[in-house]
Amino acid sequence: MYAILQVLKLRLRLMLQDRVFLLLLLAFPFVFVFILNATQSFEKQSVIPVAVADEDGSDYSRLIVDRFAAKEGIRVLRVSRDEAYKLTESFKVEAAFVIKAGLKDAILEEDTDDTVEMLKNPGSLSYGILGEMLGSEVMRLSANAGAANSAEQIYRLYGLTSPASGSLWEKVWKYTDSQWEPKPLMTIDYKEMAGGGVQTVNRLTSVSNAALTGIGMLLVFILMFVTLHSRWLLEERDNGTLKRMMSVPGMLWKFYAGNIAALGLLSLFLVGVCAVLARLLFGASLVFHPLQYALLGAYIFAVIGLGMLFSAVFKTGRQLETGAPLLALLTGFIGGCFWPFLPLTGPVRTFSLCTPQGWTLAGMKPLVAGDYQFLDIFQIMLVLLGFGTVLFLYSFYHIRRQAIS
């Protein structure tokens, strides 16, 4: 263990003595956070734009839209079906709802299935809550109609006399509707993750795409950083250091582990600085959940293994410097780092899971949205750790064989 720590200290000292490297190491987090804030604002939107197309045109459908539009935290755009599709596809609204013709008749008959069509853009993180908000208004009218229908059936069944003035059905409908005021029968308690933990919020807000975009960019940079600084393996091989170490039993793997630990510490340092700068400069939580740090740690372990593989396979430092950025960008594209807010399905998702970035983003998305299962995240971390371990073992075997020959 002492030998590994000595190698770790030596590698860190050699890296930090390079002034250009040190300048870039310190400058990147500042440039990264400022560019991210300029292109994908960390600030949450004050309202969520939603499109609604009313094809029923009845008093019931108008009442539903009016009540939906009056809810805090959303801005309703009343459009046609075609406009709703266009706004959703162009990411101008979080979601769109098409109220189909025949809605009022369906409510009166207490059959509200397939009466509202919901559209969402691929990057929407709040469409589920929006659907519940509109759906609650439909269910409110359906409950009113159901109560009124039941009252009339009971009066007919027992031969009771209807009220002298006014319609029994309307009186029951209005009474049932009044039970939703001043407080609804069901409410949603909104919470958000912040630097100090979970906090209750008073209004519905959308999750900023900056969080996912920033994480995607960070994953690509970490891979480029790790692979480019894995050239120490080529340098030590070319100058004969690895071969000389074979004369000391057990020294090669200690030297190997110490250098890996140095890369891991510097990568974690970069993640921490980016997160701190985002918090200090913009009050934003780029990485706010403990499981995100654990997931990033597993990702760093995996990409260091990938960097070791590149160093073992490439024959010269020039090949590594040329190939590493290309491979980082290629795997970043395949893994979805440049559009992390879009859902991946079918063959695209399968290809993305062939990369450590794809697995990491698969865990990051539910963490950012606050809808995750610990076991699912833990399984992803195990996959990344297993991926890195296999690459470490293979690259070490390859390096040892080269040193012997």
CSV table of C-alpha atoms in Angstrom, one decimal:
chain,number,residue,atom,x,y,z
A,1,MET,CA,0.0,0.0,0.0
A,2,TYR,CA,2.9,2.3,0.8
A,3,ALA,CA,4.4,1.8,-2.6
A,4,ILE,CA,1.1,2.6,-4.3
A,5,LEU,CA,0.8,5.9,-2.3
A,6,GLN,CA,4.3,6.8,-3.3
A,7,VAL,CA,3.6,6.2,-7.0
A,8,LEU,CA,0.4,8.3,-6.5
A,9,LYS,CA,2.3,11.2,-5.0
A,10,LEU,CA,5.0,11.0,-7.7
A,11,ARG,CA,2.4,11.0,-10.6
A,12,LEU,CA,0.5,13.9,-9.1
A,13,ARG,CA,3.6,15.9,-8.6
A,14,LEU,CA,4.7,15.3,-12.2
A,15,MET,CA,1.3,16.3,-13.6
A,16,LEU,CA,1.1,19.5,-11.5
A,17,GLN,CA,4.6,20.6,-12.5
A,18,ASP,CA,3.3,21.0,-16.0
A,19,ARG,CA,2.2,24.6,-16.0
A,20,VAL,CA,0.1,24.3,-19.1
A,21,PHE,CA,-1.7,21.3,-17.7
A,22,LEU,CA,-2.3,23.0,-14.4
A,23,LEU,CA,-3.6,26.1,-16.1
A,24,LEU,CA,-6.1,24.1,-18.2
A,25,LEU,CA,-7.1,22.0,-15.2
A,26,LEU,CA,-8.1,25.1,-13.3
A,27,ALA,CA,-9.5,27.0,-16.2
A,28,PHE,CA,-11.8,24.3,-17.5
A,29,PRO,CA,-14.3,24.3,-14.6
A,30,PHE,CA,-14.8,28.1,-15.0
A,31,VAL,CA,-15.2,28.0,-18.8
A,32,PHE,CA,-17.5,25.0,-18.5
A,33,VAL,CA,-19.9,26.5,-15.9
A,34,PHE,CA,-20.1,29.9,-17.7
A,35,ILE,CA,-20.8,28.4,-21.1
A,36,LEU,CA,-23.4,26.1,-19.7
A,37,ASN,CA,-25.2,28.9,-17.9
A,38,ALA,CA,-25.1,31.1,-21.1
A,39,THR,CA,-26.5,28.4,-23.4
A,40,GLN,CA,-28.7,26.4,-21.0
A,41,SER,CA,-29.8,28.7,-18.2
A,42,PHE,CA,-29.6,27.3,-14.7
A,43,GLU,CA,-32.6,29.3,-13.7
A,44,LYS,CA,-35.9,27.5,-13.5
A,45,GLN,CA,-38.7,28.7,-15.7
A,46,SER,CA,-41.3,30.7,-13.8
A,47,VAL,CA,-44.1,29.0,-15.8
A,48,ILE,CA,-44.4,25.9,-17.9
A,49,PRO,CA,-45.9,26.4,-21.4
A,50,VAL,CA,-48.7,23.9,-22.2
A,51,ALA,CA,-50.8,23.7,-25.4
A,52,VAL,CA,-54.5,22.7,-25.4
A,53,ALA,CA,-56.6,22.0,-28.4
A,54,ASP,CA,-60.4,21.9,-27.7
A,55,GLU,CA,-62.1,19.9,-30.4
A,56,ASP,CA,-65.3,19.3,-28.3
A,57,GLY,CA,-66.2,23.0,-28.0
A,58,SER,CA,-68.8,22.3,-25.3
A,59,ASP,CA,-69.4,24.2,-22.1
A,60,TYR,CA,-67.8,21.2,-20.2
A,61,SER,CA,-64.6,21.3,-22.3
A,62,ARG,CA,-64.3,25.1,-22.0
A,63,LEU,CA,-64.7,24.8,-18.2
A,64,ILE,CA,-62.0,22.2,-18.1
A,65,VAL,CA,-59.6,24.4,-20.1
A,66,ASP,CA,-60.4,27.5,-18.0
A,67,ARG,CA,-59.8,25.7,-14.7
A,68,PHE,CA,-56.6,24.2,-16.0
A,69,ALA,CA,-55.4,27.5,-17.2
A,70,ALA,CA,-56.1,29.1,-13.8
A,71,LYS,CA,-53.6,26.7,-12.1
A,72,GLU,CA,-50.4,28.2,-10.8
A,73,GLY,CA,-47.2,27.5,-12.6
A,74,ILE,CA,-48.4,26.9,-16.1
A,75,ARG,CA,-49.3,29.0,-19.2
A,76,VAL,CA,-51.9,27.5,-21.4
A,77,LEU,CA,-51.9,28.2,-25.2
A,78,ARG,CA,-55.3,27.5,-26.8
A,79,VAL,CA,-54.5,26.1,-30.3
A,80,SER,CA,-55.7,23.7,-32.9
A,81,ARG,CA,-54.6,20.1,-33.1
A,82,ASP,CA,-52.0,20.7,-35.8
A,83,GLU,CA,-50.6,23.7,-33.9
A,84,ALA,CA,-50.4,21.5,-30.8
A,85,TYR,CA,-48.3,18.9,-32.7
A,86,LYS,CA,-46.0,21.6,-34.1
A,87,LEU,CA,-45.4,23.3,-30.7
A,88,THR,CA,-44.6,20.0,-29.1
A,89,GLU,CA,-42.3,18.8,-31.8
A,90,SER,CA,-40.4,22.1,-31.8
A,91,PHE,CA,-39.9,22.0,-27.9
A,92,LYS,CA,-41.9,25.2,-27.5
A,93,VAL,CA,-44.3,23.6,-24.9
A,94,GLU,CA,-43.6,20.9,-22.3
A,95,ALA,CA,-46.8,19.0,-23.4
A,96,ALA,CA,-50.0,19.4,-25.3
A,97,PHE,CA,-53.5,18.1,-24.8
A,98,VAL,CA,-56.1,17.5,-27.4
A,99,ILE,CA,-59.7,17.3,-26.0
A,100,LYS,CA,-61.5,15.1,-28.4
A,101,ALA,CA,-65.0,15.7,-29.7
A,102,GLY,CA,-67.7,14.0,-27.6
A,103,LEU,CA,-66.1,14.8,-24.3
A,104,LYS,CA,-69.3,16.2,-22.7
A,105,ASP,CA,-71.3,13.2,-23.7
A,106,ALA,CA,-68.7,10.8,-22.4
A,107,ILE,CA,-68.6,12.6,-19.1
A,108,LEU,CA,-72.4,12.5,-18.8
A,109,GLU,CA,-72.3,8.8,-19.5
A,110,GLU,CA,-69.4,8.4,-17.0
A,111,ASP,CA,-67.1,6.9,-19.6
A,112,THR,CA,-64.0,9.3,-19.8
A,113,ASP,CA,-61.6,6.8,-21.3
A,114,ASP,CA,-59.8,8.0,-24.5
A,115,THR,CA,-61.4,11.4,-24.3
A,116,VAL,CA,-58.1,13.4,-24.0
A,117,GLU,CA,-55.0,12.8,-26.0
A,118,MET,CA,-51.6,13.9,-24.5
A,119,LEU,CA,-48.5,14.8,-26.5
A,120,LYS,CA,-45.1,15.5,-25.0
A,121,ASN,CA,-41.8,16.6,-26.3
A,122,PRO,CA,-39.0,14.1,-25.8
A,123,GLY,CA,-37.3,16.4,-23.3
A,124,SER,CA,-40.3,16.9,-21.1
A,125,LEU,CA,-39.7,16.0,-17.4
A,126,SER,CA,-43.1,17.3,-16.1
A,127,TYR,CA,-45.6,15.9,-18.5
A,128,GLY,CA,-46.8,13.4,-15.8
A,129,ILE,CA,-47.8,16.1,-13.4
A,130,LEU,CA,-49.4,18.2,-16.1
A,131,GLY,CA,-51.5,15.1,-17.2
A,132,GLU,CA,-52.6,14.7,-13.6
A,133,MET,CA,-53.6,18.3,-13.3
A,134,LEU,CA,-55.8,18.2,-16.5
A,135,GLY,CA,-57.1,14.8,-15.7
A,136,SER,CA,-58.2,15.9,-12.2
A,137,GLU,CA,-60.5,18.5,-13.9
A,138,VAL,CA,-62.0,15.9,-16.2
A,139,MET,CA,-62.5,13.6,-13.2
A,140,ARG,CA,-64.1,16.4,-11.2
A,141,LEU,CA,-66.8,16.9,-13.8
A,142,SER,CA,-67.2,13.1,-14.2
A,143,ALA,CA,-67.7,12.8,-10.4
A,144,ASN,CA,-70.3,15.5,-10.5
A,145,ALA,CA,-72.2,13.8,-13.3
A,146,GLY,CA,-71.9,10.4,-11.6
A,147,ALA,CA,-73.4,11.8,-8.3
A,148,ALA,CA,-76.3,13.5,-10.2
A,149,ASN,CA,-77.0,10.3,-12.2
A,150,SER,CA,-77.0,8.2,-9.0
A,151,ALA,CA,-79.3,10.6,-7.2
A,152,GLU,CA,-81.9,10.5,-10.0
A,153,GLN,CA,-81.7,6.7,-10.1
A,154,ILE,CA,-82.4,6.5,-6.4
A,155,TYR,CA,-85.3,8.9,-6.6
A,156,ARG,CA,-86.8,6.8,-9.4
A,157,LEU,CA,-86.1,3.5,-7.6
A,158,TYR,CA,-87.9,4.5,-4.4
A,159,GLY,CA,-90.5,6.7,-6.0
A,160,LEU,CA,-89.3,9.8,-4.2
A,161,THR,CA,-90.6,13.3,-5.1
A,162,SER,CA,-88.2,15.6,-6.9
A,163,PRO,CA,-87.6,19.1,-5.5
A,164,ALA,CA,-90.4,21.5,-6.2
A,165,SER,CA,-88.0,24.1,-7.7
A,166,GLY,CA,-85.1,23.4,-10.0
A,167,SER,CA,-83.7,20.2,-11.4
A,168,LEU,CA,-82.6,17.5,-9.0
A,169,TRP,CA,-79.8,16.6,-11.4
A,170,GLU,CA,-78.5,20.2,-11.5
A,171,LYS,CA,-78.8,20.6,-7.7
A,172,VAL,CA,-76.8,17.4,-7.0
A,173,TRP,CA,-74.2,18.4,-9.7
A,174,LYS,CA,-73.7,21.8,-8.2
A,175,TYR,CA,-73.5,20.4,-4.6
A,176,THR,CA,-70.9,17.8,-5.6
A,177,ASP,CA,-68.9,20.5,-7.5
A,178,SER,CA,-68.9,22.7,-4.4
A,179,GLN,CA,-67.0,20.1,-2.4
A,180,TRP,CA,-63.9,20.9,-4.4
A,181,GLU,CA,-63.9,24.4,-3.1
A,182,PRO,CA,-62.1,26.1,-1.4
A,183,LYS,CA,-59.7,23.2,-1.2
A,184,PRO,CA,-59.6,20.3,-3.8
A,185,LEU,CA,-60.4,16.8,-2.6
A,186,MET,CA,-56.8,15.8,-3.7
A,187,THR,CA,-53.7,18.0,-3.7
A,188,ILE,CA,-50.1,17.6,-4.9
A,189,ASP,CA,-47.3,18.5,-2.6
A,190,TYR,CA,-44.4,19.7,-4.8
A,191,LYS,CA,-40.8,19.3,-3.5
A,192,GLU,CA,-37.4,19.9,-5.1
A,193,MET,CA,-33.9,18.9,-4.4
A,194,ALA,CA,-31.6,21.8,-3.4
A,195,GLY,CA,-28.2,22.1,-1.9
A,196,GLY,CA,-29.5,21.8,1.6
A,197,GLY,CA,-31.7,18.8,0.9
A,198,VAL,CA,-35.4,18.4,0.0
A,199,GLN,CA,-37.4,21.6,0.1
A,200,THR,CA,-41.1,22.2,-0.3
A,201,VAL,CA,-42.0,24.6,-3.1
A,202,ASN,CA,-45.2,26.6,-3.6
A,203,ARG,CA,-45.6,26.3,-7.4
A,204,LEU,CA,-44.9,23.9,-10.2
A,205,THR,CA,-41.6,24.5,-11.8
A,206,SER,CA,-39.8,22.6,-14.6
A,207,VAL,CA,-36.5,20.9,-14.3
A,208,SER,CA,-33.8,22.8,-16.1
A,209,ASN,CA,-32.2,21.0,-19.0
A,210,ALA,CA,-28.9,22.6,-17.9
A,211,ALA,CA,-28.5,19.9,-15.3
A,212,LEU,CA,-28.7,17.0,-17.8
A,213,THR,CA,-26.8,18.9,-20.5
A,214,GLY,CA,-24.1,19.8,-18.1
A,215,ILE,CA,-23.7,16.2,-16.9
A,216,GLY,CA,-23.5,15.0,-20.5
A,217,MET,CA,-20.8,17.5,-21.3
A,218,LEU,CA,-18.9,16.6,-18.2
A,219,LEU,CA,-18.9,12.9,-19.0
A,220,VAL,CA,-17.3,13.6,-22.4
A,221,PHE,CA,-14.7,15.9,-20.9
A,222,ILE,CA,-13.8,13.4,-18.2
A,223,LEU,CA,-13.3,10.7,-20.8
A,224,MET,CA,-11.1,13.0,-22.9
A,225,PHE,CA,-9.1,14.1,-19.9
A,226,VAL,CA,-8.5,10.5,-18.7
A,227,THR,CA,-7.6,9.0,-22.1
A,228,LEU,CA,-5.2,11.8,-23.0
A,229,HIS,CA,-3.4,11.5,-19.6
A,230,SER,CA,-3.1,7.8,-19.9
A,231,ARG,CA,-0.1,8.3,-22.2
A,232,TRP,CA,2.1,7.8,-19.1
A,233,LEU,CA,1.8,4.2,-19.9
A,234,LEU,CA,3.2,4.6,-23.3
A,235,GLU,CA,6.0,6.9,-22.0
A,236,GLU,CA,7.0,4.4,-19.3
A,237,ARG,CA,6.9,1.6,-21.8
A,238,ASP,CA,9.1,3.4,-24.4
A,239,ASN,CA,11.7,4.4,-21.9
A,240,GLY,CA,12.0,0.9,-20.5
A,241,THR,CA,10.6,1.7,-17.0
A,242,LEU,CA,8.0,-1.1,-17.2
A,243,LYS,CA,10.6,-3.7,-18.2
A,244,ARG,CA,12.9,-2.7,-15.3
A,245,MET,CA,10.0,-3.0,-12.8
A,246,MET,CA,9.6,-6.6,-13.8
A,247,SER,CA,12.8,-7.3,-11.9
A,248,VAL,CA,11.1,-6.3,-8.6
A,249,PRO,CA,8.3,-8.8,-7.7
A,250,GLY,CA,4.9,-7.1,-7.4
A,251,MET,CA,6.2,-3.7,-8.4
A,252,LEU,CA,4.5,-3.5,-11.8
A,253,TRP,CA,0.9,-3.7,-10.4
A,254,LYS,CA,1.7,-1.3,-7.6
A,255,PHE,CA,3.0,1.2,-10.2
A,256,TYR,CA,-0.1,0.6,-12.3
A,257,ALA,CA,-2.5,1.0,-9.4
A,258,GLY,CA,-0.8,4.2,-8.2
A,259,ASN,CA,-1.1,5.9,-11.6
A,260,ILE,CA,-4.7,4.9,-11.9
A,261,ALA,CA,-5.4,6.4,-8.4
A,262,ALA,CA,-3.8,9.7,-9.5
A,263,LEU,CA,-6.1,9.9,-12.6
A,264,GLY,CA,-9.1,9.1,-10.4
A,265,LEU,CA,-8.3,11.8,-7.9
A,266,LEU,CA,-7.8,14.5,-10.5
A,267,SER,CA,-11.1,13.5,-12.2
A,268,LEU,CA,-13.0,13.6,-9.0
A,269,PHE,CA,-11.4,17.0,-8.3
A,270,LEU,CA,-12.7,18.4,-11.6
A,271,VAL,CA,-16.2,17.1,-10.9
A,272,GLY,CA,-16.1,18.7,-7.4
A,273,VAL,CA,-14.8,22.1,-8.7
A,274,CYS,CA,-17.5,22.2,-11.4
A,275,ALA,CA,-20.3,21.5,-8.9
A,276,VAL,CA,-18.9,24.1,-6.4
A,277,LEU,CA,-18.6,26.8,-9.1
A,278,ALA,CA,-22.2,26.2,-10.3
A,279,ARG,CA,-23.4,26.5,-6.7
A,280,LEU,CA,-21.3,29.6,-5.8
A,281,LEU,CA,-21.7,31.6,-9.1
A,282,PHE,CA,-25.3,30.7,-10.1
A,283,GLY,CA,-26.8,29.1,-7.0
A,284,ALA,CA,-27.4,25.9,-9.1
A,285,SER,CA,-27.1,22.3,-8.1
A,286,LEU,CA,-25.3,20.6,-11.0
A,287,VAL,CA,-24.6,17.5,-8.9
A,288,PHE,CA,-27.0,17.6,-5.9
A,289,HIS,CA,-27.7,13.9,-4.9
A,290,PRO,CA,-25.2,11.7,-3.1
A,291,LEU,CA,-26.1,8.9,-5.6
A,292,GLN,CA,-25.0,11.2,-8.4
A,293,TYR,CA,-21.5,11.4,-6.9
A,294,ALA,CA,-21.4,7.6,-6.4
A,295,LEU,CA,-22.5,7.1,-10.1
A,296,LEU,CA,-19.9,9.6,-11.3
A,297,GLY,CA,-17.3,7.8,-9.2
A,298,ALA,CA,-18.2,4.5,-10.9
A,299,TYR,CA,-18.1,6.2,-14.3
A,300,ILE,CA,-14.6,7.5,-13.7
A,301,PHE,CA,-13.5,4.0,-12.7
A,302,ALA,CA,-14.9,2.7,-15.9
A,303,VAL,CA,-13.4,5.3,-18.2
A,304,ILE,CA,-10.0,5.0,-16.5
A,305,GLY,CA,-10.1,1.3,-17.5
A,306,LEU,CA,-11.0,2.4,-21.0
A,307,GLY,CA,-8.0,4.8,-21.0
A,308,MET,CA,-5.7,2.0,-19.9
A,309,LEU,CA,-7.0,-0.1,-22.7
A,310,PHE,CA,-6.3,2.6,-25.2
A,311,SER,CA,-2.8,3.0,-23.9
A,312,ALA,CA,-2.2,-0.7,-24.1
A,313,VAL,CA,-3.5,-1.0,-27.6
A,314,PHE,CA,-2.1,2.2,-29.2
A,315,LYS,CA,1.6,1.9,-30.2
A,316,THR,CA,2.7,5.5,-29.9
A,317,GLY,CA,1.7,8.6,-28.0
A,318,ARG,CA,0.8,10.4,-31.2
A,319,GLN,CA,-1.7,7.7,-32.0
A,320,LEU,CA,-3.2,8.1,-28.6
A,321,GLU,CA,-3.4,11.9,-28.8
A,322,THR,CA,-5.2,11.6,-32.2
A,323,GLY,CA,-7.5,8.7,-31.4
A,324,ALA,CA,-8.5,9.4,-27.9
A,325,PRO,CA,-10.5,12.6,-28.6
A,326,LEU,CA,-12.2,11.0,-31.6
A,327,LEU,CA,-13.1,7.9,-29.5
A,328,ALA,CA,-14.4,10.2,-26.7
A,329,LEU,CA,-16.6,12.1,-29.1
A,330,LEU,CA,-17.8,9.0,-30.8
A,331,THR,CA,-18.8,7.2,-27.6
A,332,GLY,CA,-20.2,10.5,-26.4
A,333,PHE,CA,-22.5,10.6,-29.4
A,334,ILE,CA,-23.5,7.0,-29.1
A,335,GLY,CA,-24.0,7.3,-25.3
A,336,GLY,CA,-26.3,10.3,-25.8
A,337,CYS,CA,-24.1,12.9,-24.0
A,338,PHE,CA,-25.0,15.7,-26.4
A,339,TRP,CA,-28.7,15.3,-26.1
A,340,PRO,CA,-29.1,13.7,-22.6
A,341,PHE,CA,-32.7,15.1,-22.1
A,342,LEU,CA,-34.0,13.0,-25.0
A,343,PRO,CA,-35.3,9.5,-24.3
A,344,LEU,CA,-33.5,6.7,-26.1
A,345,THR,CA,-35.5,3.8,-27.4
A,346,GLY,CA,-35.0,0.7,-29.5
A,347,PRO,CA,-31.7,0.0,-31.2
A,348,VAL,CA,-30.4,3.5,-30.2
A,349,ARG,CA,-30.8,2.7,-26.6
A,350,THR,CA,-29.1,-0.7,-27.1
A,351,PHE,CA,-26.1,1.0,-28.7
A,352,SER,CA,-25.9,3.6,-26.0
A,353,LEU,CA,-25.7,0.9,-23.3
A,354,CYS,CA,-22.5,-0.3,-25.1
A,355,THR,CA,-20.8,2.8,-23.6
A,356,PRO,CA,-20.1,3.8,-20.0
A,357,GLN,CA,-21.7,7.2,-20.8
A,358,GLY,CA,-25.0,5.5,-21.8
A,359,TRP,CA,-25.1,3.6,-18.5
A,360,THR,CA,-24.3,6.7,-16.5
A,361,LEU,CA,-26.9,8.8,-18.2
A,362,ALA,CA,-29.5,6.0,-17.7
A,363,GLY,CA,-28.9,6.5,-14.0
A,364,MET,CA,-28.6,10.3,-14.0
A,365,LYS,CA,-32.0,10.9,-15.7
A,366,PRO,CA,-34.2,9.4,-13.0
A,367,LEU,CA,-32.0,11.0,-10.3
A,368,VAL,CA,-32.4,14.5,-11.8
A,369,ALA,CA,-36.1,14.0,-12.3
A,370,GLY,CA,-36.5,12.6,-8.7
A,371,ASP,CA,-38.1,9.4,-9.9
A,372,TYR,CA,-35.7,6.6,-9.2
A,373,GLN,CA,-35.3,3.3,-7.4
A,374,PHE,CA,-32.1,2.8,-5.4
A,375,LEU,CA,-31.7,-0.8,-6.6
A,376,ASP,CA,-31.8,0.4,-10.3
A,377,ILE,CA,-29.0,2.9,-9.6
A,378,PHE,CA,-27.0,0.4,-7.7
A,379,GLN,CA,-27.2,-2.1,-10.5
A,380,ILE,CA,-25.9,0.6,-13.0
A,381,MET,CA,-23.0,1.3,-10.7
A,382,LEU,CA,-22.2,-2.4,-10.6
A,383,VAL,CA,-22.2,-2.6,-14.4
A,384,LEU,CA,-19.8,0.4,-14.6
A,385,LEU,CA,-17.5,-1.1,-11.9
A,386,GLY,CA,-17.6,-4.5,-13.6
A,387,PHE,CA,-16.8,-2.8,-17.0
A,388,GLY,CA,-13.8,-1.0,-15.5
A,389,THR,CA,-12.5,-4.1,-13.7
A,390,VAL,CA,-12.5,-6.2,-16.9
A,391,LEU,CA,-10.7,-3.5,-18.8
A,392,PHE,CA,-8.1,-3.0,-16.0
A,393,LEU,CA,-7.4,-6.8,-15.9
A,394,TYR,CA,-7.1,-7.0,-19.7
A,395,SER,CA,-4.9,-3.9,-20.0
A,396,PHE,CA,-2.6,-5.0,-17.1
A,397,TYR,CA,-2.2,-8.5,-18.7
A,398,HIS,CA,-1.4,-6.8,-22.0
A,399,ILE,CA,1.1,-4.4,-20.4
A,400,ARG,CA,2.8,-7.2,-18.4
A,401,ARG,CA,3.1,-9.3,-21.6
A,402,GLN,CA,4.7,-6.3,-23.4
A,403,ALA,CA,7.1,-5.7,-20.5
A,404,ILE,CA,8.2,-9.3,-20.5
A,405,SER,CA,8.8,-9.4,-24.3
